[in-house]
Each structure stands twice: as C-alpha cells, then as structure tokens.
Coordinates of C-alpha atoms in Angstrom, one line a residue:
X4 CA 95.5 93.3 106.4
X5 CA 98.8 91.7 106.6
X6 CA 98.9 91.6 110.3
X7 CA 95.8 89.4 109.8
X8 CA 96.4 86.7 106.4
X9 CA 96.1 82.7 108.0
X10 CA 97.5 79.8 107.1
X11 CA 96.0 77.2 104.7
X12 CA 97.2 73.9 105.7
X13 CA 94.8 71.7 105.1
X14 CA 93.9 68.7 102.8
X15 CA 91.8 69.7 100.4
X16 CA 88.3 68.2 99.8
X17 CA 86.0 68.6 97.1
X18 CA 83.5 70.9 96.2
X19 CA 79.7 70.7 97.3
X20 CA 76.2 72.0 96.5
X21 CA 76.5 70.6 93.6
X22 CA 77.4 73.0 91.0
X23 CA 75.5 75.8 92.9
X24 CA 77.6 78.9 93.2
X25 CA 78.6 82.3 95.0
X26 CA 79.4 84.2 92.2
X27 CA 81.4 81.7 90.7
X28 CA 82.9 80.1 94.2
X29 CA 81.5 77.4 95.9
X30 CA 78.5 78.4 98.1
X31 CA 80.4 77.6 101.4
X32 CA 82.8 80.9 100.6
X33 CA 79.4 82.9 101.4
X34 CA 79.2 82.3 105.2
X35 CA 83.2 82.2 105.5
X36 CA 83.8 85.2 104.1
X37 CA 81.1 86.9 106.1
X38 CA 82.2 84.7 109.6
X39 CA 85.9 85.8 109.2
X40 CA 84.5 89.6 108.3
X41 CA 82.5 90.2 111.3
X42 CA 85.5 87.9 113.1
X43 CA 88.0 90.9 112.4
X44 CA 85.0 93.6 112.7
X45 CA 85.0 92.9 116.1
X46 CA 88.6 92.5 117.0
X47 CA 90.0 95.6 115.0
X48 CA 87.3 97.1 117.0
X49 CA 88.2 96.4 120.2
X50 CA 91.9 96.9 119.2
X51 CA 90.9 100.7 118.4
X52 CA 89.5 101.3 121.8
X53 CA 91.9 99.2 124.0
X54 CA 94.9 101.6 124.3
X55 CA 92.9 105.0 124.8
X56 CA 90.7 102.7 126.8
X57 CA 93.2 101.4 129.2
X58 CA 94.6 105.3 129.9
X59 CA 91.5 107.2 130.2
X60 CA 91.3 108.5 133.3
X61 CA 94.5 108.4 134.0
X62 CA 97.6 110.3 133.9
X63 CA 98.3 110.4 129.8
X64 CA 94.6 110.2 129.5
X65 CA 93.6 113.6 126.7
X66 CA 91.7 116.2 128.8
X67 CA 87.9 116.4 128.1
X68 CA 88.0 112.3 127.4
X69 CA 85.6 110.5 128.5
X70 CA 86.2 108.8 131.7
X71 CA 85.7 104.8 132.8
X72 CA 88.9 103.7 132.0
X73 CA 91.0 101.9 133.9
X74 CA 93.6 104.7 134.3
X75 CA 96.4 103.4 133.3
X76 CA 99.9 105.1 132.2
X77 CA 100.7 104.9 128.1
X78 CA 104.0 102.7 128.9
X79 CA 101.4 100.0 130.7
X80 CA 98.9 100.4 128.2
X81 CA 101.3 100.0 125.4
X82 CA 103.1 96.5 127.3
X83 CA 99.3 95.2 127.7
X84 CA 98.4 95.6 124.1
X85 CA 101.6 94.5 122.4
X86 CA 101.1 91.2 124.5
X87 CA 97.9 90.8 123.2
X88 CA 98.7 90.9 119.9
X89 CA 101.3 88.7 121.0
X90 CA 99.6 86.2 122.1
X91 CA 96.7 86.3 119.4
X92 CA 99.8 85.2 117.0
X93 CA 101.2 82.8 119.2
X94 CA 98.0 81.1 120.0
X95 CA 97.5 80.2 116.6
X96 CA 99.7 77.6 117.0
X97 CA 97.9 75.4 119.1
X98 CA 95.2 76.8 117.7
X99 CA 96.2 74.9 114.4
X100 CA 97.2 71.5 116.7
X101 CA 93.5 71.6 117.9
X102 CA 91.8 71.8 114.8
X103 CA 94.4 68.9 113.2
X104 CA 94.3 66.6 115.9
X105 CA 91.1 67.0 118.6
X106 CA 87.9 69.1 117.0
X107 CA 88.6 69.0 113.1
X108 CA 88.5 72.2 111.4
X109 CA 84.7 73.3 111.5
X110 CA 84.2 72.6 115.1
X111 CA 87.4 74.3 116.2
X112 CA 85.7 77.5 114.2
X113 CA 82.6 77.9 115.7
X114 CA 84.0 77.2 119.4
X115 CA 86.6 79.9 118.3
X116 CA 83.7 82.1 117.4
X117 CA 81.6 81.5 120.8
X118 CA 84.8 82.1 122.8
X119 CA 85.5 85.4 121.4
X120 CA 82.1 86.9 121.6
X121 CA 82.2 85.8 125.2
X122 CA 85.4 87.9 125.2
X123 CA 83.7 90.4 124.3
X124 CA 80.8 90.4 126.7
X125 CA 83.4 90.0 129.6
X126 CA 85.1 93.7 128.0
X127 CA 81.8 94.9 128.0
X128 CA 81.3 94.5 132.0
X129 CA 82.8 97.4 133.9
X130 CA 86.1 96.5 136.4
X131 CA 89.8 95.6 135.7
X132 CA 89.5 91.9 136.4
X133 CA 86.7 91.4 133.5
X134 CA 88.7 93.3 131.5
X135 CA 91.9 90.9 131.4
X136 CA 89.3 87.5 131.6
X137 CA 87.6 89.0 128.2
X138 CA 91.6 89.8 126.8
X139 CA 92.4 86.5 127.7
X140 CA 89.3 85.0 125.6
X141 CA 89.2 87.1 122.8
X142 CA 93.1 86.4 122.6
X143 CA 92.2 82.0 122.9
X144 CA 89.7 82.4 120.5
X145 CA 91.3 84.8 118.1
X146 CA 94.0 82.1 117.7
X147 CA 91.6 79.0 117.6
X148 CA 89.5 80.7 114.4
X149 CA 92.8 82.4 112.9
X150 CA 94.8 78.8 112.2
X151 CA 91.4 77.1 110.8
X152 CA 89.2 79.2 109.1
X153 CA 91.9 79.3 106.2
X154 CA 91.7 75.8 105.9
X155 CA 88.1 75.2 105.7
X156 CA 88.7 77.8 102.6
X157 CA 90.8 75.5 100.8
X158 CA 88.6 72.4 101.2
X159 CA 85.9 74.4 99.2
X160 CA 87.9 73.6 96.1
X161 CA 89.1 70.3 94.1
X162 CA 93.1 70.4 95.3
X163 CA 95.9 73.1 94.7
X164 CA 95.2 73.4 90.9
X165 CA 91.5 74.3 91.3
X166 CA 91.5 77.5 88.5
X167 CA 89.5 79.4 91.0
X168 CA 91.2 78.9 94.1
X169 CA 93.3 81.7 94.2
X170 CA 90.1 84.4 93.4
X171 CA 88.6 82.5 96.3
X172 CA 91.3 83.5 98.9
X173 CA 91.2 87.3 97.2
X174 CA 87.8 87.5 98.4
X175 CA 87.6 86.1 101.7
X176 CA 90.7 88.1 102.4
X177 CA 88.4 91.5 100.9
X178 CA 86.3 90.4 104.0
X179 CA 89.6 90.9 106.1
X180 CA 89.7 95.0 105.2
X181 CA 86.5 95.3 105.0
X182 CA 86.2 94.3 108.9
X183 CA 88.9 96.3 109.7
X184 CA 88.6 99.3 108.7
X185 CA 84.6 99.7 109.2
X186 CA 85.4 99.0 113.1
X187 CA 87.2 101.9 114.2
X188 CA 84.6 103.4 112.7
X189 CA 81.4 102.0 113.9
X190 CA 83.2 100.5 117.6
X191 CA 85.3 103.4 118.0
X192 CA 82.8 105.8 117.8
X193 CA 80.3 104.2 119.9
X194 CA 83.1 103.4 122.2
X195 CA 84.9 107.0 122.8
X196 CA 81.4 108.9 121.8
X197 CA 79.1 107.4 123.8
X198 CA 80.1 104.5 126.4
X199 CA 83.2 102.6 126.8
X200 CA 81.5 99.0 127.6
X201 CA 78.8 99.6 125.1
X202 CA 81.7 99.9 122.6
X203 CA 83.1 96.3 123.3
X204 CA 79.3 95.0 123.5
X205 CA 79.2 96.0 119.7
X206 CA 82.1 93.9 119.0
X207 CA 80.5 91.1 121.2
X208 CA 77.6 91.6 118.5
X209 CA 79.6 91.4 115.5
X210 CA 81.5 88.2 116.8
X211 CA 77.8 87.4 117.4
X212 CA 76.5 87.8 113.7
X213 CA 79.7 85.6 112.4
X214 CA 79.2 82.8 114.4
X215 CA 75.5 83.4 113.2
X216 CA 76.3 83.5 109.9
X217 CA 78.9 80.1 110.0
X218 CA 76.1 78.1 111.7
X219 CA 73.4 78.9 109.3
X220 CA 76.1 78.6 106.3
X221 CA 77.2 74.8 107.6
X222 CA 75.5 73.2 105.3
X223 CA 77.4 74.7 102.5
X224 CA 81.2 73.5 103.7
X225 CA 82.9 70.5 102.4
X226 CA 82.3 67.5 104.7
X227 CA 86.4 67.1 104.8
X228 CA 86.0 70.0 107.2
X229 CA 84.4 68.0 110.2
X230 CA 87.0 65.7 109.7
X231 CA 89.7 65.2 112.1
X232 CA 93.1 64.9 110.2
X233 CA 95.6 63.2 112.5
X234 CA 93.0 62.8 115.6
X235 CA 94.9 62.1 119.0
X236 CA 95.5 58.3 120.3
X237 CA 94.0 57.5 123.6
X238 CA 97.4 57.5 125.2
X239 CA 98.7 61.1 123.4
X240 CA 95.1 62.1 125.2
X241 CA 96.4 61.3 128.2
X242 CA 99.9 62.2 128.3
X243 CA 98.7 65.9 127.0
X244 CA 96.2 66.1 129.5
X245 CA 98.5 65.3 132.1
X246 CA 101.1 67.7 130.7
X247 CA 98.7 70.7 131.1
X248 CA 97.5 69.9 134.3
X249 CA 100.9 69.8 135.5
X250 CA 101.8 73.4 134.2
X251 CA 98.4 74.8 135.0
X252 CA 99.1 73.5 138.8
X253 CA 102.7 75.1 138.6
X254 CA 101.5 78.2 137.6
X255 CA 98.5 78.3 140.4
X256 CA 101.2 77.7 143.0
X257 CA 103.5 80.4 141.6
X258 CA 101.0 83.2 141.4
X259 CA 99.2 82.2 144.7
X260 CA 102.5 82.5 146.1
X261 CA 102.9 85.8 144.9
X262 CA 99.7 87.2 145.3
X263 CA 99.5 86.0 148.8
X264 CA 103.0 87.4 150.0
X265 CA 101.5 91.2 148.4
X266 CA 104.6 90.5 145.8
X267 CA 102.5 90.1 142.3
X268 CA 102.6 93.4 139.9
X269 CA 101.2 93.2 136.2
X270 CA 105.0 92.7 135.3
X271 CA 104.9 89.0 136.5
X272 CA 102.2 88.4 133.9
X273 CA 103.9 90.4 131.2
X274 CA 107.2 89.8 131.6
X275 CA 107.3 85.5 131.3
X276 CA 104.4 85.9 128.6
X277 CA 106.9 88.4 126.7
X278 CA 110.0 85.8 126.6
X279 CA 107.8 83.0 126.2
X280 CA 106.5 85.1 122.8
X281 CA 110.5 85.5 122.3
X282 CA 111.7 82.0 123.3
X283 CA 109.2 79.7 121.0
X284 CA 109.8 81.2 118.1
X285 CA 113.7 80.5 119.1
X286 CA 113.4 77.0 119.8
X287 CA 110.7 76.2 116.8
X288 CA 113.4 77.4 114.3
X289 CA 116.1 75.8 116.0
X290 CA 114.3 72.2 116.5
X291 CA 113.9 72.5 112.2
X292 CA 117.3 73.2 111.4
X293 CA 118.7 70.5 113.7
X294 CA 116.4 67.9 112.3
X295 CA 118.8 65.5 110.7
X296 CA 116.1 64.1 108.3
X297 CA 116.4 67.3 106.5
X298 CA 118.6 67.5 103.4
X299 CA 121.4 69.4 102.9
X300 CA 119.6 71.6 101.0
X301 CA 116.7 72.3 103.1
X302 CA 119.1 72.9 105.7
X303 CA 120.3 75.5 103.9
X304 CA 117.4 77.1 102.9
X305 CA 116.5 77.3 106.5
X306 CA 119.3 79.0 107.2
X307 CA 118.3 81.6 104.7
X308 CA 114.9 81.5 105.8
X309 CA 116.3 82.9 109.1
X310 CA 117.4 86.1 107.6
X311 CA 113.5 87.0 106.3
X312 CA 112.2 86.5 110.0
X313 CA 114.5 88.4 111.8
X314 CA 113.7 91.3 109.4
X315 CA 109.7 90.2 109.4
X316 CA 109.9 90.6 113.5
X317 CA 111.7 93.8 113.5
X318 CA 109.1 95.1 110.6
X319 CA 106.0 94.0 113.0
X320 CA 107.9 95.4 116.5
X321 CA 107.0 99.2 114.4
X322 CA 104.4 98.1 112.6
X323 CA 102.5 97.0 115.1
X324 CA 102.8 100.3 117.3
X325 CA 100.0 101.8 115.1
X326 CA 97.4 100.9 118.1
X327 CA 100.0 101.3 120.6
X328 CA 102.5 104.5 120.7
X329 CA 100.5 105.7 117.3
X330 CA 97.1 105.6 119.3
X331 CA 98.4 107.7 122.5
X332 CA 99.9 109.8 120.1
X333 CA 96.2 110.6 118.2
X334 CA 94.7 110.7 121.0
X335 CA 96.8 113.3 122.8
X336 CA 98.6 115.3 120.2
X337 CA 96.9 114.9 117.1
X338 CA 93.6 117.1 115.6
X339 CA 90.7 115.5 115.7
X340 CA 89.1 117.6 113.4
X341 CA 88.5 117.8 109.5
X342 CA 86.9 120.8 107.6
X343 CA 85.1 121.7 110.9
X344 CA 84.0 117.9 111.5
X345 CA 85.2 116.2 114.9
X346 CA 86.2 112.5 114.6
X347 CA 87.5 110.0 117.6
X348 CA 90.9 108.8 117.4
X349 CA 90.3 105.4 117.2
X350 CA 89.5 106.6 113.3
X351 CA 92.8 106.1 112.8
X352 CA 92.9 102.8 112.9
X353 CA 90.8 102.4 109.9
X354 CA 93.7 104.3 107.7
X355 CA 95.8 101.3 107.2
X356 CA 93.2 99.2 105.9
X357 CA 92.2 101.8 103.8
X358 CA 95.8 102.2 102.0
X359 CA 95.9 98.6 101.8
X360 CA 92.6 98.7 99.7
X361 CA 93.5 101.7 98.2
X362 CA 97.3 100.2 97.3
X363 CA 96.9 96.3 96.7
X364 CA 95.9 96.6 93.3
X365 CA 98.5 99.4 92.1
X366 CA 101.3 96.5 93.9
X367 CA 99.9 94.3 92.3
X368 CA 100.2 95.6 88.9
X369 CA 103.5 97.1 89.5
X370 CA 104.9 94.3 90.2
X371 CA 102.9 91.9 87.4
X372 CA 104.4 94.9 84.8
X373 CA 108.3 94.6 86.1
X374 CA 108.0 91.0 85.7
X375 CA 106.9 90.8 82.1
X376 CA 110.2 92.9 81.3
X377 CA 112.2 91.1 83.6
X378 CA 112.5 94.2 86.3
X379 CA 110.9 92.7 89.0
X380 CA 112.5 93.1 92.3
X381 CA 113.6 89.8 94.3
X382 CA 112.2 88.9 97.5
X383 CA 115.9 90.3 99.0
X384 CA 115.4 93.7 97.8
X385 CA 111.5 93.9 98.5
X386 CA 112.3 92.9 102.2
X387 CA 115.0 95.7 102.2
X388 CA 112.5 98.4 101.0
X389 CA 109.9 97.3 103.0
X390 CA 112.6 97.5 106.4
X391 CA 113.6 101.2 105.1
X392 CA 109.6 101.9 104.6
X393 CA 109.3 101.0 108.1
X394 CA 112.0 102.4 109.3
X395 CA 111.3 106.0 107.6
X396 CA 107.7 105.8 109.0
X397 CA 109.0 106.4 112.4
X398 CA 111.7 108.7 111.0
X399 CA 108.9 111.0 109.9
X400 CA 107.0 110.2 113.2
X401 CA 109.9 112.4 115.0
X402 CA 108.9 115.6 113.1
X403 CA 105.3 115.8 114.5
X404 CA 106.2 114.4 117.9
X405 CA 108.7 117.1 118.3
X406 CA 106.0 119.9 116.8
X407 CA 103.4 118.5 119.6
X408 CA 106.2 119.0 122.0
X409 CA 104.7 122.6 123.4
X410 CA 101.4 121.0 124.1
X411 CA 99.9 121.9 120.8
X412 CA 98.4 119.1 118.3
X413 CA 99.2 118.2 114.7
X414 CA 97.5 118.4 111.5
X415 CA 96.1 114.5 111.1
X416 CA 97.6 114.4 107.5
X417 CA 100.7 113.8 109.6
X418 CA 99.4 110.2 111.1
X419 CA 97.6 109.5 107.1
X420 CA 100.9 110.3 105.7
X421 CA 102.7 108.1 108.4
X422 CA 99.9 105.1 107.4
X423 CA 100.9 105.2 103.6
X424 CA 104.4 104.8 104.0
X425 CA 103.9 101.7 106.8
X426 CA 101.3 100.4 104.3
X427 CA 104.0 100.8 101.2
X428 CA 106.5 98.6 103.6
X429 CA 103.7 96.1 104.6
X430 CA 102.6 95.2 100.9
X431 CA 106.5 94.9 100.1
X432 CA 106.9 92.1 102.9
X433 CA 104.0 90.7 104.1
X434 CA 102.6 88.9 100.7
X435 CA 106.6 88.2 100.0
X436 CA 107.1 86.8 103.1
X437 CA 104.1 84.5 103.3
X438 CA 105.3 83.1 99.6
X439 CA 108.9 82.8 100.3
X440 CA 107.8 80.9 103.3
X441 CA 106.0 78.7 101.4
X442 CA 108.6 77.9 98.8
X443 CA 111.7 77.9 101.3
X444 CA 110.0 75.3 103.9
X445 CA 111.6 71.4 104.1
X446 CA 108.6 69.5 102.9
X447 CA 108.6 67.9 106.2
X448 CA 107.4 71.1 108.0
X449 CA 105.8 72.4 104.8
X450 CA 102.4 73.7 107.1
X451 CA 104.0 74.3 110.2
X452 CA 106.6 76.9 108.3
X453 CA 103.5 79.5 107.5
X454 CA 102.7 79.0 111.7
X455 CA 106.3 80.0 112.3
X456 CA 105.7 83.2 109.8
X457 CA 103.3 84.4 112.3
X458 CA 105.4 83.9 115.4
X459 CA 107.4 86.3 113.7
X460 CA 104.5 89.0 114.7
X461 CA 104.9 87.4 118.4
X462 CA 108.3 88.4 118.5
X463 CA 108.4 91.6 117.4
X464 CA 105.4 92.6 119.7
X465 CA 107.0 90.8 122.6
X466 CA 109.9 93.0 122.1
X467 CA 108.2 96.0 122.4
X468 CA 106.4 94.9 125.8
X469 CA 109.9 93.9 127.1
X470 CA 110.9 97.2 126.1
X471 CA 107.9 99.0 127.8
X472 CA 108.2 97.2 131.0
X473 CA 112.2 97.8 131.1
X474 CA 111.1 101.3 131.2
X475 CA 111.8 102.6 127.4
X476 CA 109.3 105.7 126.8
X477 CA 108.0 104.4 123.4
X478 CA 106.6 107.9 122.6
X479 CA 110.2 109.7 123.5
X480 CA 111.9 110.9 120.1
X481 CA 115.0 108.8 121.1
X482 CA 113.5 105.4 121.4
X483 CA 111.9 106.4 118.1
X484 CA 115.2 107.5 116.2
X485 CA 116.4 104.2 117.3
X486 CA 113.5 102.4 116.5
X487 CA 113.6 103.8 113.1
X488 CA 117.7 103.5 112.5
X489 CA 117.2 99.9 113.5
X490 CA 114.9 99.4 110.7
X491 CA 116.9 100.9 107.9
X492 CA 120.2 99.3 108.7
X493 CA 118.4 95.7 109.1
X494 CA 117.0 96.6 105.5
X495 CA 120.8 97.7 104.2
X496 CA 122.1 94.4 105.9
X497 CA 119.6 92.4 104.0
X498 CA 121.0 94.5 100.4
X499 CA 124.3 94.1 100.9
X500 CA 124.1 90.4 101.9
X501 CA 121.7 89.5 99.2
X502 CA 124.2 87.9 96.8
X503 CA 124.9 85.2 100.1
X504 CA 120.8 84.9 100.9
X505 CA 119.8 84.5 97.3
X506 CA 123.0 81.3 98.0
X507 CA 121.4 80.4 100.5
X508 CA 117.7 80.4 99.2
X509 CA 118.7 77.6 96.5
X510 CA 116.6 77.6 93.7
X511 CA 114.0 80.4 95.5
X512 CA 114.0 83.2 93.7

C-alpha cells in the first residue's frame, strides 16, 4: 500500500552469501521481506479494530457488538486514530536520524520490532491507560522500522545500477499487501468475533514472528547494515541528550499542572500533537527553500515541489478516513452479509489492498503502453486525476450515507465500489509522487526529501483530527460534500496551472 512505501536512503553495500540466492535476490531479501510482512500484518490489524474498538460500547457503538470497548463517541475515535497515523509518519523522521546517526540500520530494526510487539501486548491488556501506552509504542516503533528497513533493502545490492534492484523492492513491497490485507482478516475477525484483547495479542504475535524471522535471517544482511553512517560526536551526544531532557521535563510540568488542577481532557494531547503534525512539515519545507546554498534552480524546483505536497496532504486527509469515518460507517450502516455469509467490518479494510494487487499491474501497463506512443500522462495531470479520484470517492460516499439515513444499511458493493475509485487515485499519486520527489530534491537534501513525502500523510491526518476536535461531524453529508469539492478543485488548480508547475519543475518531466 501506498500509505505504507519507505524510504531508501542509504549507502549501498555489496552483496553477501556468496552467490547464494532467493530466487534470484540476495538471500538477506528472505527474512526482510517476511520481517516487514508480518511488520504491516500486525499493524493493519490493529488499524482494523482500533476505531470500532474505541466506540464499542458506547454511544455510536452498532447494536448487538460486542462489548469491552472503551466507549467512546465516533468524533473521538476518529481524532485518536488520525493522530496515530499521524504520528506513525511523523516518527519516521527521527526514526531515520536514529538509524543514520546512533544504532546503524539493523539494530534500529530489530529494536523497532521489539517495541512494537510490546505495543501490542500493552493493547492486548484490558483498561484505557494500556491502551494509549501500547498506541504510543506501536506508533515509536512503527516509525523506527518504517525509515530503516528500506535501507537495509538497498545494501543487499552492488549500488543504484544493480540490474536486479528494482525486482527486489517489487517483492519486498508484495510483502507490504500481502500483510495488509490478510489482517483484517485474520485480527479482525478474532478481534470483533471472539475477544477484543485477544485480537491485538495476535498482532503482538505477528510482530512476534518478524522480529523472529529478522534475527534468525541476520546472517544473511550486508555487513554495511550494522554500520553507523554519520554516528554522533560525544558533544552532539550530549547537547541532544540535554535537549530532550529539557522538553521531556517541560512537558511533565505542563501536564502535571493540568492534571492536578482537574483541567486535562484528551484535547490537550490531541490538539498540540495535531499542529505539531501541521507545523514540521511547515518549517522543514521552509528551512529548504531558504537554504542559500541551493541554486537557483533547485530553488525553483522546490517551489514546484510545493504544489505536489499540498495536493499529496489533501489526497491522504480522505484517503486516510478509510479506517476512520469509512470504518464507523461499515460498522453501523453497512451489510455485513454476502450470499447469506456474515463478515466483521474490519473486512473492509482488506479491500484496498486488494485493488491495489488487483490494479498495480493493469497501471502499470497502461502507463508502460502510453509511453511507447508518447501518450503518457505527466506527473501534473496524474496528480490532478488522482485529486478528482479522491475527491469523487467521497462524492459517491454521499449517496449511501444519505440511503442509511432512516436507520437501514447498505449493500457493501457501495464501500468496494468506494475502495476502487480511492485505489484508482492512490496508484495515480502515490508511485508519482515518491518519483517526482526523488527527481525534484536539491542534492543536498536528496534523502531527507522522500522523509518530507511522508510528512505529507502527517499533515493531512492531522487535519482531520483538528477538524474532529473542532467539532466537524466527519460522517455528516456536509463535511463530506466539502471534503470531496475540496479535492476536485485542488485537482483542477493543479490542471490549469500545469503549464507554470511543469516551469517550475525544470527539466522534471
């Protein structure tokens, strides 16, 4: 899934075993592949449950559900798990600073690894305060494994030209969708069928058989993956450490201050955590294009570059409402049942996955074909379609949403059909945008650019949770007509500006 591609900034090794293969790749691909598979296994997982988790029992909860939630309202539950999706994206920042610079690449991994399944187990224990401790660890360690695991990819082969190199990433990212969409089926079920807790103990389990599966398959990696790249001087140690003791103190005081005055509500975690996702992203783009070592030309291509993340965060702030204001809505006001077979609603979530599988290779293809007779879109008019996919996604949404109105539920073909035409939208930007990132970063910031892809995710995810806890009913047909008019004009602004962006974008095409 798009939602989930990672970064490969590393410098490349060479290959080991010698000569010994996995059909074809080098033999470290093996336990990668299968690490970063049970990796997303568990999180798309516990993504499936945590929304009709958090309102079972509660107010929006579907009557007849099982109970053991934690009763929560779908406007809270939606805030909570857009900031977590947030964060997981934002996270992969430092993640990426801790694998260059303190634990090298490998190390960073399998900590990653152990930190998430602990996330996990913490889910898995019954009571609200366990269940934000195991967020906040699966949401550490999801950003940790997500900025390195790439990068231990690319020091499998000899450099950038490597022949095989490319077929590599095409099957470690296969173990991406795979993960995904078996999840919903396996965690949801459990999770929704049988017991909440035992639901998020599967996904502890899965995390469990990755890190299994890296530690056995060590052996295997390249030896530049141990290394540290750009390890931090004793002083930068220091000064870093005193930095975060400093905020972490701040940030004690501030809370114990609130919570001891009776004052603190979820919206003082939500809130700063939701402009912080908005402000970074800001400032990161804003410290490039004021660097004065950067030519004039890079400069401008920045300055394009701005155009495809504003789009790429309004395409995610939709996107991303599949396990949000899509999962209340399946759960609530959509059929669980299929020629006389019942089905959880955390199903659902393995849809997208399943397009993308289904879809990839016709994209790819289509797109291969236009080229040879010089048809192929440019990256201005696939990020337009892909903003008017989005945006008629939701457009569509209105008509079920307004047939459940009385009470009564939908066909699910509504919620498939609503799946294809995100997934059409998603394989229009999301492979565009990671290789226009590539090609349009100053060489200067030529890793950290694909970093500040991602943050495009926090944004538009931290929008939404600004919106929810402002009070915006995400599921109300008005909030999704202007959700879904949003989309399509940003997508006709990026048309009928293309002439100045493809300016702007230099010799990018």
């Amino acid at each position: 899934m798009a939602s989930s591609l990672t970064k490969d900034n590393a410098k490349q090794g060479t290959p080991v075993d010698g000569g010994k293969t996995f059909f074809g790749h080098p033999r470290g691909l093996a336990p990668l592949f299968m690490t970063e598979m049970w990796e997303r296994f568990s999180y798309y997982g516990m993504r499936a449950l945590l929304v009709v988790y958090l309102i079972s029992g509660g107010p929006d909860a579907e009557k007849g559900a099982q109970a053991g939630g934690l009763a929560m309202n779908a406007v809270t539950a939606s805030a909570i798990y857009s900031i977590y999706v947030a964060m997981v994206y934002l996270l992969a920042l430092p993640g990426g600073w801790i694998g260059d610079r303190i634990w090298g690449p490998r190390k960073t991994v399998a900590v990653a690894a152990g930190v998430i399944m602990t996330g996990h187990l913490a889910l898995a224990v019954p009571g609200q305060a366990m269940f934000f401790v195991g967020l906040a660890l699966v949401a550490v360690g999801s950003g940790l494994l997500k900025a390195n695991i790439s990068t231990m990819v690319g020091h499998l082969y000899n450099g950038p030209q490597d022949p095989r190199r490319d077929g590599g990433f095409t099957v470690f990212y296969m173990g991406i969708n795979i993960g995904a969409f078996a999840a919903p089926l396996a965690i949801g079920t459990v999770g929704q069928s049988v017991n909440w807790h035992m639901g998020f103990a599967l996904a502890a389990l899965g995390m469990a058989l990755g890190l299994v599966s890296f530690l056995v398959g060590t052996r295997h990696f390249s030896p530049q993956s141990s290394v540290v790249p750009t390890p931090l001087q004793a002083e930068e140690r220091t000064a870093w450490l005193r930095k975060g003791l400093i905020w972490t103190a701040v940030a004690a005081v501030f809370y114990g201050v609130l919570g001891f005055t009776g004052h603190f509500t979820l919206n003082w975690a939500l809130v700063p955590l939701a402009l912080l996702g908005l402000v970074i992203p800001i400032t990161v783009l804003a410290r490039i294009k004021r660097d004065k070592e950067l030519t004039d030309t890079e400069q401008t291509k920045v300055s394009g570059y701005i155009w495809f993340f504003v789009a790429a965060a309004v395409f995610w702030m939709i996107f991303d409402q599949a396990g949000s204001t899509m999962s209340v809505f399946a759960e609530k006001k959509t059929n669980g049942e299929v020629f006389g077979l019942s089905f959880p609603s955390s199903w659902f979530q393995s849809v997208n996955p399943l397009w993308v599988m289904a879809l990839a290779p016709v994209f790819a293809w289509l797109w291969l074909r236009l080229a040879r007779r010089d048809r192929e879109p440019s990256t201005t008019v696939k990020f337009s379609m892909a903003m008017v996919f989005i945006g008629a996604s939701f457009a569509v949404f209105i008509v079920p949403m307004m047939m459940a109105s009385d009470g009564s539920k939908v066909s699910p073909m509504w919620l498939l059909s609503i799946y294809m035409i995100q997934t059409i939208g998603e394989l229009c930007l999301s492979p565009v945008g990671l290789s226009v990132t590539t090609k349009m970063a100053p060489q200067k910031y030529a890793s950290q650019m694909l970093g500040v892809w991602f943050l495009a995710v926090t944004a538009g995810d931290c929008i939404v949770t600004l919106l929810s806890t402002g009070g915006a009913d995400l599921s109300g047909i008005p909030v999704l007509a202007v959700e879904a008019a949003m989309a399509v004009l940003a997508g006709l602004a990026i048309y009928l500006s293309r002439k100045k962006i493809v300016a702007l974008m230099g010799d990018v095409r």
